[in-house]
Coordinates of C-alpha atoms in Angstrom, one line a residue:
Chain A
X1 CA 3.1 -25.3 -12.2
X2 CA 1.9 -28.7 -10.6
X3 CA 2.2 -27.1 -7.4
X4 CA -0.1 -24.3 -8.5
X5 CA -2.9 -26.7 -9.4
X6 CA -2.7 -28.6 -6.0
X7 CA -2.8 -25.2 -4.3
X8 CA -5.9 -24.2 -6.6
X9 CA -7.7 -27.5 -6.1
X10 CA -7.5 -27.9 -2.1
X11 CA -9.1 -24.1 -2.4
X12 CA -11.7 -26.1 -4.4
X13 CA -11.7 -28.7 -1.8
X14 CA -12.4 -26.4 0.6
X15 CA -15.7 -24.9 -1.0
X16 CA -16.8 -28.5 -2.0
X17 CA -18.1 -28.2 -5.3
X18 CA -15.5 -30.1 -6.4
X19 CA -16.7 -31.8 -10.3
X20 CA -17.6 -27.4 -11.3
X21 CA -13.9 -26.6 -11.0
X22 CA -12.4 -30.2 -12.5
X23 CA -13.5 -29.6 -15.6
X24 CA -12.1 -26.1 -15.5
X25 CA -8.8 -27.6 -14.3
X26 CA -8.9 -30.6 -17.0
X27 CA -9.1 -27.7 -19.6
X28 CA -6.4 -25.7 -18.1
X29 CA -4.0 -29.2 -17.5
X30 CA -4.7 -30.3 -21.5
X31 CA -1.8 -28.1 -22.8
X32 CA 1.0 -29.6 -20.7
X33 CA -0.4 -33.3 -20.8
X34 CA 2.5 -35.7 -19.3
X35 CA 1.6 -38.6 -20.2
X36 CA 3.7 -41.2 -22.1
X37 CA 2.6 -43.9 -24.5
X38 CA 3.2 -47.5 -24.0
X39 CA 4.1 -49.6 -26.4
X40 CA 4.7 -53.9 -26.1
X41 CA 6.7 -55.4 -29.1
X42 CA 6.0 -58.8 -29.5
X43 CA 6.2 -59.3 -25.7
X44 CA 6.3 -62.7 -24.2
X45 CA 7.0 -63.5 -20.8
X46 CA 7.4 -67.0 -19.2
X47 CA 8.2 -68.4 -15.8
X48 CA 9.9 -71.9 -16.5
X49 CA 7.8 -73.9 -18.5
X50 CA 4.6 -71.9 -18.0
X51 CA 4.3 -69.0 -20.3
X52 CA 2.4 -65.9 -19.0
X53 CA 2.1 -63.5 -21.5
X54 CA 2.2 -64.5 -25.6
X55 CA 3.3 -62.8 -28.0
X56 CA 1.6 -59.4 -26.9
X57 CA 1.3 -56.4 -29.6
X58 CA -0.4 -53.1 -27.7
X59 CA -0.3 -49.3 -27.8
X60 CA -1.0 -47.3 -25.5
X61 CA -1.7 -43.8 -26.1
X62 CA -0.2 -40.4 -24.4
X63 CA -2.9 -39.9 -21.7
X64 CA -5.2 -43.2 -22.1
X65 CA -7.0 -44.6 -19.5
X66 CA -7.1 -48.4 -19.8
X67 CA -8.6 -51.3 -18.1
X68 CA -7.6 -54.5 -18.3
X69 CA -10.4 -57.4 -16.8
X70 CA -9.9 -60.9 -16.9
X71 CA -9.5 -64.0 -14.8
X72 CA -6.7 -64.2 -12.0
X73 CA -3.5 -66.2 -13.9
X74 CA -4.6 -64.6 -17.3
X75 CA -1.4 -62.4 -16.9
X76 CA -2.8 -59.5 -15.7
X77 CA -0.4 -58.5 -12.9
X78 CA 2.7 -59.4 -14.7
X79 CA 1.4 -57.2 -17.6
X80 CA 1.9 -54.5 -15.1
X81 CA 5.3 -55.4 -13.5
X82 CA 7.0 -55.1 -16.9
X83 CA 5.4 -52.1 -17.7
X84 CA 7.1 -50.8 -14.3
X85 CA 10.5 -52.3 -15.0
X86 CA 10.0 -54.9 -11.4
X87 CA 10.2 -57.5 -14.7
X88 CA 11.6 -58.2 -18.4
X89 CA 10.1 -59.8 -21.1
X90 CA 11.4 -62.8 -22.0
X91 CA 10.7 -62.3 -25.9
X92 CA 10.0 -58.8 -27.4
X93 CA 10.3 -55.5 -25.7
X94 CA 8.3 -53.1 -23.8
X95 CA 8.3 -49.0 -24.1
X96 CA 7.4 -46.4 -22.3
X97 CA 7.7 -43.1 -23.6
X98 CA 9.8 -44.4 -26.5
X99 CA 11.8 -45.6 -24.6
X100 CA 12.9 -49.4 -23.6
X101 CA 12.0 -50.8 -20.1
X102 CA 15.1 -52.4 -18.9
X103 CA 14.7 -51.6 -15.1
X104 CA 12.7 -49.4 -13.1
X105 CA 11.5 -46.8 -13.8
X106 CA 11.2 -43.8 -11.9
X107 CA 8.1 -42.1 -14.1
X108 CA 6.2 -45.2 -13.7
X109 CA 4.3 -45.3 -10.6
X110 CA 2.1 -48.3 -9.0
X111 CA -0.7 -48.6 -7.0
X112 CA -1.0 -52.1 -5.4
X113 CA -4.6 -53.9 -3.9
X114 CA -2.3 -53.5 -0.9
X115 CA -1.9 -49.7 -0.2
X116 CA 1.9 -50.8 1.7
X117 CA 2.3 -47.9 3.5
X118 CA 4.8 -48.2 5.9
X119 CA 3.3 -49.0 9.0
X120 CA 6.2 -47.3 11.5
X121 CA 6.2 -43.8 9.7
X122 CA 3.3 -41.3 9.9
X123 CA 0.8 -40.4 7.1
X124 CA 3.2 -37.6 5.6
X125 CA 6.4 -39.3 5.9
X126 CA 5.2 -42.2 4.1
X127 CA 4.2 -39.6 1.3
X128 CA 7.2 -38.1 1.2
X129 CA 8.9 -41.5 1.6
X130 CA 11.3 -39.9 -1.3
X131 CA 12.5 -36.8 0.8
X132 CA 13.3 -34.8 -2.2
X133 CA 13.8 -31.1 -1.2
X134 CA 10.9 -29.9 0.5
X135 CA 9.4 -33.0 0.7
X136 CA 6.9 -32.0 3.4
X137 CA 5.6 -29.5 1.5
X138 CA 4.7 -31.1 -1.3
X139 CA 3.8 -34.1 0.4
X140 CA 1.5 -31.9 2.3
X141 CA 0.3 -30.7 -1.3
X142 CA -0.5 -34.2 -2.4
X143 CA -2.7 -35.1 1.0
X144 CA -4.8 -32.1 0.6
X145 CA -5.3 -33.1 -3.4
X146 CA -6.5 -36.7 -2.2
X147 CA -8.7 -35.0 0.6
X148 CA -6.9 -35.7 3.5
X149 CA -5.0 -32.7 4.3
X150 CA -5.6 -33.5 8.2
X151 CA -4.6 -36.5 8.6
X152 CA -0.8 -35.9 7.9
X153 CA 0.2 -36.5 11.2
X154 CA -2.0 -40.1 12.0
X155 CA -0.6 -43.5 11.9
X156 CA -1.2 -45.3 9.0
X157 CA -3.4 -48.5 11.4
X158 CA -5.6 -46.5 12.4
X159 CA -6.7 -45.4 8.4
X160 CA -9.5 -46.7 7.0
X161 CA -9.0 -49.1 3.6
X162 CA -9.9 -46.3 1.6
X163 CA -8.0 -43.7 3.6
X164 CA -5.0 -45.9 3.3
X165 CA -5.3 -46.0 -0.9
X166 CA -6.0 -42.4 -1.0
X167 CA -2.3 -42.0 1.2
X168 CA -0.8 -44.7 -1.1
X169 CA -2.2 -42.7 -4.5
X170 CA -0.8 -39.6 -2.6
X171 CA 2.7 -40.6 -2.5
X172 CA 2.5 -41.4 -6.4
X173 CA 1.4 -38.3 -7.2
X174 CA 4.0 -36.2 -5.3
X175 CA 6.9 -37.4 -7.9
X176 CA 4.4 -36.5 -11.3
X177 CA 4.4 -39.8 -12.6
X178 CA 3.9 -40.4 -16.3
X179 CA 2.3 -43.2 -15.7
X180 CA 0.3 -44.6 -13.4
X181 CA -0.4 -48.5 -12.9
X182 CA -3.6 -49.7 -10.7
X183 CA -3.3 -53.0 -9.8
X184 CA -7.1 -53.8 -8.5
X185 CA -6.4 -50.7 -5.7
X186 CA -9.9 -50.5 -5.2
X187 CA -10.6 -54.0 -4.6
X188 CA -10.9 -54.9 -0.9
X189 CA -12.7 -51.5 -0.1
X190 CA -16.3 -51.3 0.5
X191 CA -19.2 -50.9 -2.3
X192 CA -19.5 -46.7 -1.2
X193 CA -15.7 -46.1 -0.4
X194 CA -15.5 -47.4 -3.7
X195 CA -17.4 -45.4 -5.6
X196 CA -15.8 -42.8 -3.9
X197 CA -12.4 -43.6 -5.2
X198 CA -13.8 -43.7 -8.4
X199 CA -14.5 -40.1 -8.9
X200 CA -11.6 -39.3 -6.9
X201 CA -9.3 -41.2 -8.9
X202 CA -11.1 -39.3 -12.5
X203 CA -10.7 -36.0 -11.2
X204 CA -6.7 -36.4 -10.5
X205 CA -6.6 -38.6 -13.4
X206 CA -8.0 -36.1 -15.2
X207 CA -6.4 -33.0 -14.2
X208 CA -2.4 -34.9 -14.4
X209 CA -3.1 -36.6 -17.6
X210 CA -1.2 -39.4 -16.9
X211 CA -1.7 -42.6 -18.7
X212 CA -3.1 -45.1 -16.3
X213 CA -3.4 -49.0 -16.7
X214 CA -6.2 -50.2 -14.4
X215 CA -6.0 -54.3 -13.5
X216 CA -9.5 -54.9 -12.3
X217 CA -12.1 -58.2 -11.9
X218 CA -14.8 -55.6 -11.9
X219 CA -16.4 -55.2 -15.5
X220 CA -18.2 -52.2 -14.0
X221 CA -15.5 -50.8 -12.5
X222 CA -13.6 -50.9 -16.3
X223 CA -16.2 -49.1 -18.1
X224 CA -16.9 -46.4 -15.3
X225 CA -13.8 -45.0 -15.2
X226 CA -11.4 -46.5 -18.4
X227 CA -11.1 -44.6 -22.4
X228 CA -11.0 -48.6 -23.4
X229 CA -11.7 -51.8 -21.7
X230 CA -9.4 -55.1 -22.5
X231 CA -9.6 -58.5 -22.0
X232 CA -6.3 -60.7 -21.2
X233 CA -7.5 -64.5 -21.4
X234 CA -5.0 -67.5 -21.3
X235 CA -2.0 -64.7 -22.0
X236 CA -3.4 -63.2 -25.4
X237 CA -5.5 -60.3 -25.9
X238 CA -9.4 -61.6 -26.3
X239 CA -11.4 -58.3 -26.5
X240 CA -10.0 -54.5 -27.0
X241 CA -13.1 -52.2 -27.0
X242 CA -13.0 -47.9 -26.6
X243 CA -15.5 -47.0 -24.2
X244 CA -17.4 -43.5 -25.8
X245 CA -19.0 -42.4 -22.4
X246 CA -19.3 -38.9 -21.6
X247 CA -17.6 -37.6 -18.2
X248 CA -18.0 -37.4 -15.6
X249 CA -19.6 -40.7 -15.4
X250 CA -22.8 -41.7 -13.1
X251 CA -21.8 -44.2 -10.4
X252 CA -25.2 -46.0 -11.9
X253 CA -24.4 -47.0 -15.6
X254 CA -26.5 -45.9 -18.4
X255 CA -27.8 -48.4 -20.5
X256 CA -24.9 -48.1 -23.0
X257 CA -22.7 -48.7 -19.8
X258 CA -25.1 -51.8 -18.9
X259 CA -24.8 -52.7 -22.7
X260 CA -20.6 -52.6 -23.0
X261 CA -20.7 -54.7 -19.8
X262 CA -22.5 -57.6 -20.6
X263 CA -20.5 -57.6 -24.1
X264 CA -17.2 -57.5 -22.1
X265 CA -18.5 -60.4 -19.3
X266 CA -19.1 -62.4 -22.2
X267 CA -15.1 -62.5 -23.1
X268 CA -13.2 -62.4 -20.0
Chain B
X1 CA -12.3 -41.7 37.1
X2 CA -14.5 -41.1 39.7
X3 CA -14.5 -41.8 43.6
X4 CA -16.3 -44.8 43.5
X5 CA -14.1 -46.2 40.5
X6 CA -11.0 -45.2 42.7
X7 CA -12.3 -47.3 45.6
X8 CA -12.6 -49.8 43.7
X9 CA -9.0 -49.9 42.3
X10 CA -7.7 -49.7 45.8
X11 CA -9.9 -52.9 46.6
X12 CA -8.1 -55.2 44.0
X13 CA -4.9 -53.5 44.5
X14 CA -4.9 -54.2 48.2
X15 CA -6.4 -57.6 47.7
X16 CA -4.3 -58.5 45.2
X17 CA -1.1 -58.2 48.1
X18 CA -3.1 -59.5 51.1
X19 CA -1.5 -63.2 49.7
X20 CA 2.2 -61.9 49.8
X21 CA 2.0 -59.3 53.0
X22 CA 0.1 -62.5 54.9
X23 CA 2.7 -64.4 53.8
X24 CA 5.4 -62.6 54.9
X25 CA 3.7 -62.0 58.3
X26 CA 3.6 -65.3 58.8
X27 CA 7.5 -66.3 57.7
X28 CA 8.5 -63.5 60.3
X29 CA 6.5 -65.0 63.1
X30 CA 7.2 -68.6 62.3
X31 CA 11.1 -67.2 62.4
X32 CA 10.8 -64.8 65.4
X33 CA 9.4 -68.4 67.4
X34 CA 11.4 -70.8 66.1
X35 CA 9.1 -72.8 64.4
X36 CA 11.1 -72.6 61.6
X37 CA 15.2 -72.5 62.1
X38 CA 16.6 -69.5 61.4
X39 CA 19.9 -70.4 59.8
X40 CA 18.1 -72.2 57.1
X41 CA 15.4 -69.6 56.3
X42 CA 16.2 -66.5 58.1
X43 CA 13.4 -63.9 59.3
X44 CA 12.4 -61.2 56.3
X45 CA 13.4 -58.6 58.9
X46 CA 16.8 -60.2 59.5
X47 CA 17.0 -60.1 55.4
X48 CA 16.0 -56.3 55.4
X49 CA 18.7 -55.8 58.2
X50 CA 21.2 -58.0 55.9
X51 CA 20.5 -55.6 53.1
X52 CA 21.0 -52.2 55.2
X53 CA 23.6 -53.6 56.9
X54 CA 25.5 -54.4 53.1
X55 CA 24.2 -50.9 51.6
X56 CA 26.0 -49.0 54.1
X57 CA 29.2 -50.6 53.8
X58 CA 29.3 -50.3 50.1
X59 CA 29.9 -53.8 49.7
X60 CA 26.3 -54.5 48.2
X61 CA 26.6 -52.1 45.4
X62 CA 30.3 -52.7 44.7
X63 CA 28.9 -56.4 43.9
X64 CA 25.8 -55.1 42.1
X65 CA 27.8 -52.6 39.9
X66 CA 30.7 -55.3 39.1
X67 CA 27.7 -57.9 38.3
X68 CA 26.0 -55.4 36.1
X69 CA 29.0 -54.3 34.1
X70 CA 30.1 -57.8 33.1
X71 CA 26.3 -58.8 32.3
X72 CA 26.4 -55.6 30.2
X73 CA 29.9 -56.3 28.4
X74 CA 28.7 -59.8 27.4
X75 CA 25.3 -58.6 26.5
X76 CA 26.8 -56.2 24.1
X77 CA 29.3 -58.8 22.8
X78 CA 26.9 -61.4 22.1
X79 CA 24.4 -59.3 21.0
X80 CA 26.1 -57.3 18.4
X81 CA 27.3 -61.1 17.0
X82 CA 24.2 -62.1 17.3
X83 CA 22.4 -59.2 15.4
X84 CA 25.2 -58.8 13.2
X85 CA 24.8 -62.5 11.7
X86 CA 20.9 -62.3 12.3
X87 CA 21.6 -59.0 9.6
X88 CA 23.7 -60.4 7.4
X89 CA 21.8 -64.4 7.4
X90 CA 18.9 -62.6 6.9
X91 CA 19.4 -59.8 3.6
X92 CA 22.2 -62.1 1.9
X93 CA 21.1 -65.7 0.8
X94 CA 25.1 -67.0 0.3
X95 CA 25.5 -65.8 4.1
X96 CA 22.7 -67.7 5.1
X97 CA 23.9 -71.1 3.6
X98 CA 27.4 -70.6 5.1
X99 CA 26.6 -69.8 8.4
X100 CA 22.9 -70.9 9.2
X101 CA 23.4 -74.4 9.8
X102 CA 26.6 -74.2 11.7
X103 CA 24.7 -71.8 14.3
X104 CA 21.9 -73.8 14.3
X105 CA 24.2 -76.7 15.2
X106 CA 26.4 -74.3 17.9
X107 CA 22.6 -72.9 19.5
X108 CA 22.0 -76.9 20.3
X109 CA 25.2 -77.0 23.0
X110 CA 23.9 -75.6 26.2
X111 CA 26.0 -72.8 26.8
X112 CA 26.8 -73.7 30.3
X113 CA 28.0 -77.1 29.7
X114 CA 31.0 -75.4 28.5
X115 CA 32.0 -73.7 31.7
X116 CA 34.5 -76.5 32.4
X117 CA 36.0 -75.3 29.3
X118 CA 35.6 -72.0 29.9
X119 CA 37.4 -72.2 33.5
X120 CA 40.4 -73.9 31.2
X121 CA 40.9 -71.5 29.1
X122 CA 40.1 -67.8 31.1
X123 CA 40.2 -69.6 34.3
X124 CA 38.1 -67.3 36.7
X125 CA 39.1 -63.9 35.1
X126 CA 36.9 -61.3 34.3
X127 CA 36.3 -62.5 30.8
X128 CA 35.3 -66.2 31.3
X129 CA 32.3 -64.9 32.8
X130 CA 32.1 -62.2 29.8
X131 CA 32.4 -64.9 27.1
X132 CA 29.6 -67.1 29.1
X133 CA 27.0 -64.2 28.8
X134 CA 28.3 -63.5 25.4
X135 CA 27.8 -66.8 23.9
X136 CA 24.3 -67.2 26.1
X137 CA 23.0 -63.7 24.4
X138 CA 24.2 -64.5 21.5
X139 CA 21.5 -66.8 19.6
X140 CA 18.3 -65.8 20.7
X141 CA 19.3 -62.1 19.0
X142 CA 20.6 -64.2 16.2
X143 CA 17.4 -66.1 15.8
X144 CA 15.1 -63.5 16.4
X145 CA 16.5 -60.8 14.2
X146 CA 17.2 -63.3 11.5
X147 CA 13.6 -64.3 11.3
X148 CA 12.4 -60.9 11.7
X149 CA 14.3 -59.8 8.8
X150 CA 13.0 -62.8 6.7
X151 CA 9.4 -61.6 7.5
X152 CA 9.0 -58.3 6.5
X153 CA 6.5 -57.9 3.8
X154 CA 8.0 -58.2 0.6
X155 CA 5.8 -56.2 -1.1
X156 CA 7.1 -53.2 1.1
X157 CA 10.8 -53.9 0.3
X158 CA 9.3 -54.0 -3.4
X159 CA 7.5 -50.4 -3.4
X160 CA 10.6 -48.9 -1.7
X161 CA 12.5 -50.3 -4.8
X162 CA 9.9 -48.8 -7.3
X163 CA 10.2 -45.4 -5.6
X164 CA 14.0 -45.3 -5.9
X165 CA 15.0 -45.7 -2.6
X166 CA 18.9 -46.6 -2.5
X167 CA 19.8 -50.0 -1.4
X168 CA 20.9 -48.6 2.3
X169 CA 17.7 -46.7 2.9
X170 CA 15.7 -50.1 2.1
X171 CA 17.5 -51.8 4.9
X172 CA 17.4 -48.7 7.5
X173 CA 13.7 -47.4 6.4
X174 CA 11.8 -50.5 5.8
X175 CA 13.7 -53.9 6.6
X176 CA 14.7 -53.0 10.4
X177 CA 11.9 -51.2 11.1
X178 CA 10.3 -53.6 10.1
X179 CA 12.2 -56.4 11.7
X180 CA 12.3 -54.3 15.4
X181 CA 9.7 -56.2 17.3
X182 CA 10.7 -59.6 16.8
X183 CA 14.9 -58.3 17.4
X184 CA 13.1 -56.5 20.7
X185 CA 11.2 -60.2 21.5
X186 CA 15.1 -61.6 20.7
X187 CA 16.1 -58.8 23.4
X188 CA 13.6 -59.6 25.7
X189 CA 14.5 -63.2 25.9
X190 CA 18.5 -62.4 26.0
X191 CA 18.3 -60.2 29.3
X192 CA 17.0 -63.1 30.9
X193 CA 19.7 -65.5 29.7
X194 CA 22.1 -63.3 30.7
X195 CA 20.8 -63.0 34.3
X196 CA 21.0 -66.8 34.5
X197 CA 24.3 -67.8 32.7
X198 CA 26.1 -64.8 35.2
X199 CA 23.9 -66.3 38.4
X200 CA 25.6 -69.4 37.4
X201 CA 29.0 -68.4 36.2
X202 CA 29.5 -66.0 39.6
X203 CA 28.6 -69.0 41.9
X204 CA 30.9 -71.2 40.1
X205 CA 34.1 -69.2 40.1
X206 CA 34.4 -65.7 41.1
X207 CA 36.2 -63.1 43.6
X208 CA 33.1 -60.4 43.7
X209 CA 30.4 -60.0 41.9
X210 CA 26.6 -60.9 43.6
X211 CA 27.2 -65.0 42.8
X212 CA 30.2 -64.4 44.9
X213 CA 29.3 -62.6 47.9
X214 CA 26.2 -65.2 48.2
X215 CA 28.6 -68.1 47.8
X216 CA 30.7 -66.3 50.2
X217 CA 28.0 -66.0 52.7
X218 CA 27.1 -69.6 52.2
X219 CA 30.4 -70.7 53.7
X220 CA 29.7 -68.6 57.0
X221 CA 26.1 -69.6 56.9
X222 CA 25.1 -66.4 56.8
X223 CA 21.3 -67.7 55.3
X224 CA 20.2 -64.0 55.4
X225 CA 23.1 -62.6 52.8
X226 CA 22.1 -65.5 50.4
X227 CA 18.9 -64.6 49.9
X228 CA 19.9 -60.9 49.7
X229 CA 21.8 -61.9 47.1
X230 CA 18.7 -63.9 45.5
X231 CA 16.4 -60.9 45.8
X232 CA 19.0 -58.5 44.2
X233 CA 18.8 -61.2 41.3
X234 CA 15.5 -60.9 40.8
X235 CA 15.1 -57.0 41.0
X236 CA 17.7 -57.1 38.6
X237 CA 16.0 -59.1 35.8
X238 CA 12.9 -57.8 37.1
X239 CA 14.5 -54.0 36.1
X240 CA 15.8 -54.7 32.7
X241 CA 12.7 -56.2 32.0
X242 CA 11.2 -53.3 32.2
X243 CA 13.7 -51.4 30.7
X244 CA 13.0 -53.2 27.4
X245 CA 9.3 -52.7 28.1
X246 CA 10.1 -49.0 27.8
X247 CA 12.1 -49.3 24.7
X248 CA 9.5 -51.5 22.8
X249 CA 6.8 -49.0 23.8
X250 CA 9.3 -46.2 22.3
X251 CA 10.0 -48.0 19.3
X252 CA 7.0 -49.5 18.4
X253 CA 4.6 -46.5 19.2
X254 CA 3.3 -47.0 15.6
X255 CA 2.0 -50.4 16.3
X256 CA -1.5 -50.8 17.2
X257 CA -0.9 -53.9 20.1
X258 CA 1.6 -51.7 21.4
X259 CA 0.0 -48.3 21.6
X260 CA -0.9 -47.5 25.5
X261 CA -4.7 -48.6 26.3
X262 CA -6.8 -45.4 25.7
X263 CA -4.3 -43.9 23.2
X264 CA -5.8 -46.0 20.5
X265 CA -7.5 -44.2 17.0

């Protein structure tokens, strides 16, 4: 089925008119949604004496795309590692899918402000760094869904930032993750690449209907792309807003957009 | 590259060995007139005659091949000690607090102010020389692979845990790929210590071997056949060297200060 849809969208690709067809393949995606809710119980999480996270209640819907802003040591990060099983809650407990994180977790998948690629394998072996059956293929798959169908065979130095993220976002996509965790990915690019990775990053959200947790310092950034916008201060839970605007969204924010911003820079 | 680029090439090549052929020139005729005495510092021609004279006999590469084999063994020796405490030091902390400190206490003894030792216990067999470039080799490969293995990004090791790679493909996929240019610097910096601790352990006590036939010339005073011997030192050193070149530029072809000028992007 998946493979289908990659085949259909690098056709798409191909002909350029890429945000026509999206919306056509969102529609056709919506029946066989994957994505699993999230759900923290009372979560707090402590290193020594310092405590991180307190006493956290969230859920997460099926499908939701949420940011989370705030300032760096306001837990942000480690929200994320126990989400992906890298960490346990000290207090409390954390579900995905109904299910309780006690180790990784192999529907959860992360993208880091690092793309760590591996730096001695090529492009599409570091895709296919799993080397399921026919691994090439579908890692193949993958590169033409993130646009970069010929560079499979490049070394992963001489990839731009962006180009790196879009290999890195490859790779999680070829094992149909259930969830997908961002932390700041889109960071250290440039103001256009990023932009760029926005829409990208819509679209496959979109079409794979994963649920995505996106750890950003950039308010904008939040309200362009997330369903709901939080804000982690001090380890609690200081804002939780749903974000109502219509996709796809304009790279320039509508007033509403300028409006939801300011109201969210005035609690992180 | 165009005519007038080639000319220019040849310029710096050929002035770059006008130093050495003038030299040479001038050792021959300061030896040919005796302005210099011949049994200390023999003519280069009576050196080249030295070396044909050896090659057809066989002796020369009967020494060569004996010296090679027993810097090979103990390279080998050493070097799998080395890399395999360098391996273990570096993935396992309780192996590192065991171990570390003793061979950081054990690298501090100059290996060659054992040979005494050595002699006593092997005497001047085959494997006194074999343990000497064995326990030479033996820490720079420890060191370096330890601390290559110590300093590959964590967050690599981490993302090839989240993607479910088993325990043994972290180590073969990420941490020694990973840890290959600084083992290859270890590498590097062993063949050279093995040249010198088997220079040194051939002069001291042998019956063949390159040490020995220049020590053996030394008693005849045959000035020419020593510094045969010295030259064959040095292409030696001078070839493994360059082996390893080859080998890093193989391995590490994925490394941008590596790639081969022009290859780059």
């Amino acid at each position: 089925m998946s493979s289908t849809v990659l085949a259909f969208d690098r056709v798409t690709n191909l002909r350029g008119d890429r945000t026509a067809e999206a919306g056509v393949l969102a529609g056709e995606r919506s029946a066989a949604r994957v994505g699993e809710a999230i759900r923290f119980e009372g979560v707090r999480k402590s290193f020594g004496d310092r405590e991180v996270l307190r006493t956290l209640d969230l859920d997460i819907p099926a499908g939701q795309l949420v940011a989370i802003v705030g300032r760096s040591g306001g837990g942000k990060t480690t929200l994320l590692r126990l989400v992906s099983g890298l960490a346990l809650p000290s207090h409390g407990r954390v579900l995905v899918g109904g299910r309780e994180v006690n180790g990784l977790q192999p529907s959860v998948r992360l993208l880091f402000q690092d793309s760590r690629l591996l730096p001695w394998q090529r492009v599409i072996r570091n895709v296919g760094i799993q080397r399921r059956p026919n691994w090439r293929e579908t890692a193949e798959e993958a590169l033409a869904h993130v646009g970069l169908a010929d560079r499979a065979r490049d070394w992963p130095a001489v990839l731009s930032g962006g180009q790196k993220q879009r290999v890195a976002l490859a790779r999680a996509l070829v094992s149909h993750p259930r969830v997908l965790l961002l932390d700041e990915p889109f960071a250290a690019l440039d103001a256009l690449t990023r932009t760029e990775m926005h829409e990208l990053f819509s679209r496959i959200w979109q079409e794979h209907g994963f649920t995505t947790i996106l750890i950003t310092h950039d308010v904008a950034e939040a309200v362009a792309l997330a369903d709901r916008v939080l804000v982690l201060r001090d380890g609690q839970i200081a804002l939780d807003i749903p974000i109502d605007l219509p996709r796809p969204r304009q790279s320039v924010g509508s007033a509403e957009a300028a409006r939801l911003q300011a109201h969210i820079l005035g609690k992180v | 590259m165009n005519g007038a680029a080639i000319l220019a090439r040849l310029r710096s090549i050929a002035l770059s060995w006008a130093l050495p052929v003038f030299i040479l020139l001038a050792w021959e005729v300061a030896a040919k007139t005796g302005l210099i005495t011949a049994r200390l510092l023999p003519a280069p021609s009576s050196i080249a005659a030295a070396f044909w004279r050896h090659l057809l006999d066989g002796s020369l590469l009967e020494h060569t091949l004996i010296s090679t084999s027993r810097a090979l063994k103990g390279l080998l020796i050493g070097g799998a000690i080395g890399f395999a405490f360098g391996v273990i030091n570096g993935i396992w902390r309780p192996a590192e607090t065991i171990f570390d400190s003793t061979l950081q206490m054990l690298r501090n003894v100059p290996h060659l102010a054992i040979i005494p030792l050595v002699i006593l216990w092997f005497g001047i067999a085959e494997s006194a020389k074999v343990f000497l470039v064995a326990i030479g080799v033996l820490f720079p490969i420890y060191l370096n692979t330890y601390h290559g293995i110590r300093t590959v990004d964590r967050g690599l090791i981490e993302m090839a845990r989240v993607y479910g790679l088993s325990p043994l493909d972290v180590f073969l996929r990420v941490i020694l790929p990973g840890a290959l240019p600084s083992i290859l610097v270890g590498l590097r910096y062993a063949l050279g210590i093995m040249w010198l601790t088997l220079i040194v352990a051939e002069t001291i006590s042998a019956s063949s071997g390159i040490g020995y036939m220049t020590m053996n010339a030394r008693e005849f005073l045959q000035t020419d056949v020593v510094l045969l011997g010295i030259i064959v030192y040095a292409l030696l050193g001078k070839l493994a060297d360059f082996v390893t070149r080859l080998l890093e530029r193989w391995a590490l072809s994925w490394h941008p200060s590596y790639r081969p000028a022009g290859a780059a992007a």
